[in-house]
Amino acid sequence: MALTGMVLRCSKNSFLVESDEGERVMCEIKGKILKASQGFYNPLAPGDRVVFEVTSPDGRGRILELLPRSTVFTRFNQKGDAPQVIAANIDLLCCVTTAEEPPFRPRFIDRVLVQAEIAHVPAAIILNKTDQELRDQGVLLDMEERLSDFVRIGYPVFRVSALSGAGLEELTRHWQGKRVLLVGQSGVGKSSLINALGASPPLKVGALSAKYQRGSHTTTMAQMILCTYGGHSFWVLDTPGIRRLTIDGITSREVALYFKEFAPLVGQCSYGLSCSHRFEVGCKILEALDAGYIHEDRYESFQSIVQELTERSSYENL
């Protein structure tokens, strides 16, 4: 009998699926190929809806079909030279960051937000470990400036502490009834945050490297976890730490369309859609940069992504 359900966890050719009736079944893929997943580095990701059947007396099953995805968040997998699906059918993406441990990296946040825009998924930023006192006030000022700019251009910022519980009530009100993807570098406390929200059994968490100020990839696979906190219920997708997100799904000519504050200006330059937004007289994006409407760091992130995609395209065309 064919059943439908949601993929909770993937590991090689093993997939934990929860049926619509609440039964959890460990499945494999029939023939290891799903037509709808062709062209991707991985066939399935947490959040995917599938058709499956139970095939053995011990309760194991087999996935027969991947159902259409409402949203898909990807990254470009350089090793496999193909898009890698991180999550499917999510309602919200939250980029988790910290001030000092590990250090605040706004360029990484920029990339996550761009990829969320490509996926048409609403995004927010979570500043975790707010219970920790900052040693460098210069770091604090720089961070607050960037966070204020993220809010200005339309990305909510939630300040929380997985340790003390501060801010979690406000955060989970925002998450009620949603499927939420957490993305961040190793050590920012994604798993600790989910544990604070009632994960059972608790997820494994690791210590931060004092030498390199980064985490040690304690989370080794993405998994969807049902949580209830303060009367709010939601699914949270924990993911392994990402050191660098490689943009997927657009060309270098399209990057400006996925920066919120750039997009309304695209096509208004003197050179129209041919403008590179680097040196042209009459470039509206450069004018907005000079006027302070576009933050200098955001512009540098924009140029970095354009260069990366240009180089990848040149390599692919060799």
Short mmCIF file of C-alpha atoms in Angstrom, two decimals:
data_model
loop_
_atom_site.label_atom_id
_atom_site.label_comp_id
_atom_site.label_asym_id
_atom_site.label_seq_id
_atom_site.Cartn_x
_atom_site.Cartn_y
_atom_site.Cartn_z
CA MET A 1 0.00 0.00 0.00
CA ALA A 2 1.42 3.40 -1.01
CA LEU A 3 1.78 5.99 1.74
CA THR A 4 2.81 9.65 1.74
CA GLY A 5 5.07 11.38 4.22
CA MET A 6 7.93 13.79 4.92
CA VAL A 7 11.64 12.99 4.87
CA LEU A 8 13.17 13.80 8.27
CA ARG A 9 16.76 12.64 7.78
CA CYS A 10 19.01 11.45 4.94
CA SER A 11 22.17 9.35 5.11
CA LYS A 12 23.55 7.91 1.86
CA ASN A 13 20.71 5.68 0.62
CA SER A 14 18.84 5.59 3.94
CA PHE A 15 15.98 8.01 4.55
CA LEU A 16 13.89 8.37 7.70
CA VAL A 17 10.33 9.20 6.61
CA GLU A 18 7.39 10.14 8.82
CA SER A 19 4.07 9.15 7.27
CA ASP A 20 1.07 11.46 7.38
CA GLU A 21 -0.30 9.11 10.05
CA GLY A 22 2.77 9.68 12.27
CA GLU A 23 4.60 6.39 11.67
CA ARG A 24 8.37 6.60 11.12
CA VAL A 25 9.88 4.27 8.54
CA MET A 26 13.50 3.87 7.44
CA CYS A 27 13.45 3.73 3.65
CA GLU A 28 15.70 3.30 0.65
CA ILE A 29 15.07 4.58 -2.87
CA LYS A 30 13.75 2.20 -5.46
CA GLY A 31 16.56 1.84 -7.98
CA LYS A 32 18.43 4.67 -6.17
CA ILE A 33 17.08 7.14 -8.78
CA LEU A 34 14.11 9.47 -8.57
CA LYS A 35 13.14 11.13 -11.84
CA ALA A 36 12.22 14.43 -10.18
CA SER A 37 15.63 14.71 -8.49
CA GLN A 38 17.78 14.29 -11.59
CA GLY A 39 20.40 17.02 -11.96
CA PHE A 40 20.92 17.41 -8.21
CA TYR A 41 23.91 16.14 -6.22
CA ASN A 42 21.57 14.41 -3.76
CA PRO A 43 18.21 12.78 -4.51
CA LEU A 44 16.35 13.88 -1.37
CA ALA A 45 16.61 16.32 1.53
CA PRO A 46 14.79 16.85 4.82
CA GLY A 47 11.38 18.38 4.21
CA ASP A 48 10.79 16.50 0.96
CA ARG A 49 7.36 14.95 0.51
CA VAL A 50 7.48 11.43 -0.89
CA VAL A 51 5.35 8.43 -1.78
CA PHE A 52 6.64 5.23 -0.15
CA GLU A 53 5.66 1.72 0.80
CA VAL A 54 6.55 -0.64 3.65
CA THR A 55 8.39 -3.59 2.12
CA SER A 56 9.51 -5.85 4.98
CA PRO A 57 8.09 -7.36 8.18
CA ASP A 58 10.61 -5.40 10.26
CA GLY A 59 9.03 -2.14 9.06
CA ARG A 60 11.56 -0.96 6.50
CA GLY A 61 10.32 0.75 3.38
CA ARG A 62 11.03 1.93 -0.14
CA ILE A 63 10.54 5.41 -1.61
CA LEU A 64 8.69 5.33 -4.92
CA GLU A 65 8.22 8.98 -5.86
CA LEU A 66 9.32 12.51 -4.97
CA LEU A 67 6.32 14.86 -4.81
CA PRO A 68 6.55 18.45 -6.19
CA ARG A 69 8.49 20.86 -3.98
CA SER A 70 6.97 24.20 -2.94
CA THR A 71 10.42 25.59 -2.07
CA VAL A 72 13.95 24.24 -2.38
CA PHE A 73 17.03 25.72 -0.70
CA THR A 74 20.27 24.68 -2.39
CA ARG A 75 23.98 25.35 -2.50
CA PHE A 76 26.43 24.59 -5.30
CA ASN A 77 28.41 21.48 -4.42
CA GLN A 78 31.84 22.03 -5.95
CA LYS A 79 32.98 18.45 -5.39
CA GLY A 80 29.98 17.04 -7.24
CA ASP A 81 29.77 19.98 -9.68
CA ALA A 82 26.00 20.08 -9.16
CA PRO A 83 23.33 21.76 -7.01
CA GLN A 84 22.92 20.19 -3.57
CA VAL A 85 19.52 20.36 -1.91
CA ILE A 86 19.81 21.39 1.73
CA ALA A 87 16.09 21.53 2.50
CA ALA A 88 12.74 21.36 0.75
CA ASN A 89 9.25 22.72 1.45
CA ILE A 90 10.43 25.11 4.17
CA ASP A 91 8.49 28.21 5.24
CA LEU A 92 11.30 30.22 6.78
CA LEU A 93 15.10 30.33 6.81
CA CYS A 94 17.01 31.62 9.82
CA CYS A 95 20.72 32.38 9.56
CA VAL A 96 22.23 31.80 13.01
CA THR A 97 25.25 33.90 13.96
CA THR A 98 27.19 35.07 17.02
CA ALA A 99 29.19 38.14 17.94
CA GLU A 100 32.59 36.70 18.84
CA GLU A 101 32.53 32.93 19.32
CA PRO A 102 32.75 32.25 16.41
CA PRO A 103 33.26 35.78 15.03
CA PHE A 104 30.41 37.64 13.34
CA ARG A 105 30.75 37.23 9.56
CA PRO A 106 28.30 39.46 7.67
CA ARG A 107 29.58 38.37 4.24
CA PHE A 108 28.47 34.82 5.07
CA ILE A 109 25.06 36.14 6.13
CA ASP A 110 24.79 38.05 2.85
CA ARG A 111 25.31 34.83 0.91
CA VAL A 112 22.70 32.94 2.93
CA LEU A 113 20.18 35.74 2.38
CA VAL A 114 20.86 35.81 -1.36
CA GLN A 115 20.33 32.05 -1.60
CA ALA A 116 17.09 32.43 0.38
CA GLU A 117 15.91 35.08 -2.09
CA ILE A 118 16.73 32.71 -4.97
CA ALA A 119 14.64 30.02 -3.24
CA HIS A 120 11.78 32.52 -2.60
CA VAL A 121 11.95 31.68 1.11
CA PRO A 122 11.46 34.43 3.74
CA ALA A 123 14.60 34.88 5.84
CA ALA A 124 15.58 36.20 9.26
CA ILE A 125 18.78 36.46 11.31
CA ILE A 126 19.29 34.99 14.78
CA LEU A 127 22.03 36.46 16.97
CA ASN A 128 22.75 33.67 19.49
CA LYS A 129 24.84 33.70 22.68
CA THR A 130 23.63 37.15 23.74
CA ASP A 131 24.42 36.14 27.33
CA GLN A 132 28.15 36.43 26.54
CA GLU A 133 29.91 39.72 27.28
CA LEU A 134 31.85 41.07 24.31
CA ARG A 135 35.53 41.71 24.91
CA ASP A 136 36.03 44.02 21.92
CA GLN A 137 33.70 47.03 21.78
CA GLY A 138 34.84 47.76 18.23
CA VAL A 139 33.46 44.37 17.20
CA LEU A 140 30.19 45.25 18.93
CA LEU A 141 29.85 48.55 17.07
CA ASP A 142 30.59 46.97 13.69
CA MET A 143 28.14 44.15 14.34
CA GLU A 144 25.36 46.47 15.48
CA GLU A 145 25.81 48.62 12.37
CA ARG A 146 25.42 45.62 10.08
CA LEU A 147 22.48 44.18 12.02
CA SER A 148 20.73 47.57 11.85
CA ASP A 149 21.26 47.59 8.09
CA PHE A 150 19.81 44.09 7.74
CA VAL A 151 16.70 45.26 9.61
CA ARG A 152 16.51 48.40 7.45
CA ILE A 153 16.41 46.41 4.22
CA GLY A 154 13.78 44.00 5.54
CA TYR A 155 15.35 41.10 7.44
CA PRO A 156 14.15 40.60 11.05
CA VAL A 157 16.86 40.09 13.68
CA PHE A 158 16.15 37.97 16.76
CA ARG A 159 18.51 38.19 19.74
CA VAL A 160 18.51 35.01 21.79
CA SER A 161 20.49 32.90 24.21
CA ALA A 162 20.15 29.14 24.02
CA LEU A 163 21.84 29.04 27.45
CA SER A 164 19.62 31.48 29.37
CA GLY A 165 16.48 31.20 27.25
CA ALA A 166 16.40 34.93 26.53
CA GLY A 167 14.44 35.81 23.41
CA LEU A 168 13.14 32.31 22.76
CA GLU A 169 9.48 33.16 23.41
CA GLU A 170 9.50 35.94 20.81
CA LEU A 171 11.37 33.73 18.34
CA THR A 172 8.99 30.79 18.64
CA ARG A 173 5.93 33.02 18.22
CA HIS A 174 7.41 33.87 14.83
CA TRP A 175 7.92 30.14 14.12
CA GLN A 176 4.44 28.90 15.09
CA GLY A 177 3.18 26.29 12.64
CA LYS A 178 6.17 26.67 10.30
CA ARG A 179 8.96 24.51 8.96
CA VAL A 180 12.14 26.43 9.79
CA LEU A 181 15.60 25.87 8.34
CA LEU A 182 18.60 26.87 10.48
CA VAL A 183 21.78 27.71 8.56
CA GLY A 184 25.05 28.89 10.06
CA GLN A 185 28.72 28.27 10.56
CA SER A 186 29.96 25.60 12.95
CA GLY A 187 29.89 26.69 16.56
CA VAL A 188 27.10 29.29 16.39
CA GLY A 189 24.85 27.06 18.49
CA LYS A 190 22.19 25.73 16.13
CA SER A 191 21.92 22.39 17.93
CA SER A 192 22.05 24.06 21.36
CA LEU A 193 19.22 26.32 20.29
CA ILE A 194 17.10 23.37 19.20
CA ASN A 195 17.85 21.59 22.50
CA ALA A 196 16.68 24.69 24.37
CA LEU A 197 13.44 24.44 22.40
CA GLY A 198 12.79 20.93 23.68
CA ALA A 199 14.40 18.50 21.23
CA SER A 200 13.97 14.93 22.48
CA PRO A 201 16.37 13.20 22.63
CA PRO A 202 18.76 16.16 22.90
CA LEU A 203 21.08 16.77 19.97
CA LYS A 204 24.82 16.35 20.41
CA VAL A 205 26.69 19.64 20.80
CA GLY A 206 30.42 20.34 20.64
CA ALA A 207 32.92 22.82 22.00
CA LEU A 208 34.36 25.73 20.04
CA SER A 209 38.01 25.53 19.01
CA ALA A 210 39.90 28.15 21.04
CA LYS A 211 42.66 28.28 18.41
CA TYR A 212 40.51 28.74 15.31
CA GLN A 213 37.34 30.22 16.90
CA ARG A 214 35.08 27.87 14.99
CA GLY A 215 33.08 24.73 15.69
CA SER A 216 33.95 21.13 14.91
CA HIS A 217 30.98 19.96 12.82
CA THR A 218 29.22 18.13 15.67
CA THR A 219 26.09 17.90 13.50
CA THR A 220 26.99 15.54 10.66
CA MET A 221 23.67 15.35 8.83
CA ALA A 222 20.62 17.56 8.36
CA GLN A 223 17.53 16.46 10.23
CA MET A 224 14.00 17.74 10.78
CA ILE A 225 12.89 17.93 14.42
CA LEU A 226 9.42 18.64 15.81
CA CYS A 227 9.55 21.08 18.73
CA THR A 228 7.02 22.62 21.10
CA TYR A 229 8.00 25.63 23.18
CA GLY A 230 5.76 27.95 25.16
CA GLY A 231 2.70 26.51 23.48
CA HIS A 232 4.11 27.04 19.98
CA SER A 233 4.70 24.01 17.73
CA PHE A 234 6.99 23.98 14.70
CA TRP A 235 9.46 21.88 12.73
CA VAL A 236 13.13 22.88 12.88
CA LEU A 237 15.72 21.63 10.42
CA ASP A 238 19.19 21.42 11.96
CA THR A 239 22.07 21.42 9.45
CA PRO A 240 25.83 20.83 9.63
CA GLY A 241 27.92 23.98 9.90
CA ILE A 242 28.81 25.68 6.63
CA ARG A 243 32.11 27.53 6.35
CA ARG A 244 31.35 29.03 2.95
CA LEU A 245 28.11 28.99 1.00
CA THR A 246 28.61 28.75 -2.77
CA ILE A 247 25.68 30.38 -4.57
CA ASP A 248 23.52 28.22 -6.83
CA GLY A 249 20.72 28.82 -9.31
CA ILE A 250 21.57 32.18 -10.93
CA THR A 251 24.06 33.70 -13.35
CA SER A 252 26.46 36.55 -12.64
CA ARG A 253 24.14 38.93 -14.56
CA GLU A 254 21.26 38.17 -12.18
CA VAL A 255 22.95 38.66 -8.79
CA ALA A 256 21.66 42.22 -8.21
CA LEU A 257 18.08 40.95 -8.44
CA TYR A 258 18.60 38.92 -5.25
CA PHE A 259 19.96 41.72 -3.06
CA LYS A 260 16.80 43.29 -1.59
CA GLU A 261 17.99 46.91 -1.79
CA PHE A 262 19.57 46.48 -5.24
CA ALA A 263 16.61 44.85 -6.98
CA PRO A 264 14.37 47.96 -7.38
CA LEU A 265 17.26 49.75 -9.15
CA VAL A 266 18.02 47.04 -11.72
CA GLY A 267 17.28 48.25 -15.24
CA GLN A 268 17.24 51.95 -14.27
CA CYS A 269 20.95 52.59 -14.98
CA SER A 270 22.03 54.62 -18.02
CA TYR A 271 23.23 51.38 -19.63
CA GLY A 272 20.09 49.50 -18.62
CA LEU A 273 20.47 45.78 -18.03
CA SER A 274 23.96 45.89 -19.60
CA CYS A 275 25.35 47.82 -16.61
CA SER A 276 27.97 45.93 -14.61
CA HIS A 277 27.46 48.24 -11.60
CA ARG A 278 31.21 48.68 -11.29
CA PHE A 279 32.24 51.96 -12.93
CA GLU A 280 29.53 53.17 -15.33
CA VAL A 281 28.37 56.78 -15.21
CA GLY A 282 24.66 56.82 -14.45
CA CYS A 283 24.68 53.51 -12.55
CA LYS A 284 21.84 53.73 -10.02
CA ILE A 285 23.40 51.09 -7.78
CA LEU A 286 26.67 53.04 -7.55
CA GLU A 287 24.69 56.20 -6.87
CA ALA A 288 22.82 54.41 -4.07
CA LEU A 289 26.16 53.20 -2.71
CA ASP A 290 27.53 56.76 -2.67
CA ALA A 291 24.36 58.00 -0.99
CA GLY A 292 24.62 55.38 1.76
CA TYR A 293 21.45 53.56 0.77
CA ILE A 294 23.55 50.49 -0.07
CA HIS A 295 26.05 49.47 2.61
CA GLU A 296 29.67 49.19 1.44
CA ASP A 297 29.97 45.66 2.82
CA ARG A 298 26.83 44.56 0.98
CA TYR A 299 28.25 45.97 -2.24
CA GLU A 300 31.51 44.06 -1.66
CA SER A 301 29.50 40.86 -1.11
CA PHE A 302 27.66 41.56 -4.36
CA GLN A 303 30.89 41.95 -6.32
CA SER A 304 32.40 38.83 -4.73
CA ILE A 305 29.43 36.69 -5.79
CA VAL A 306 29.43 38.17 -9.31
CA GLN A 307 33.14 37.35 -9.69
CA GLU A 308 32.66 33.81 -8.36
CA LEU A 309 29.79 33.07 -10.75
CA THR A 310 31.66 34.63 -13.68
CA GLU A 311 34.70 32.44 -13.03
CA ARG A 312 32.55 29.31 -12.67
CA SER A 313 30.77 30.07 -15.96
CA SER A 314 34.11 30.59 -17.72
CA TYR A 315 35.41 27.28 -16.37
CA GLU A 316 32.24 25.42 -17.45
CA ASN A 317 32.53 26.84 -20.97
CA LEU A 318 36.11 25.66 -21.49
#
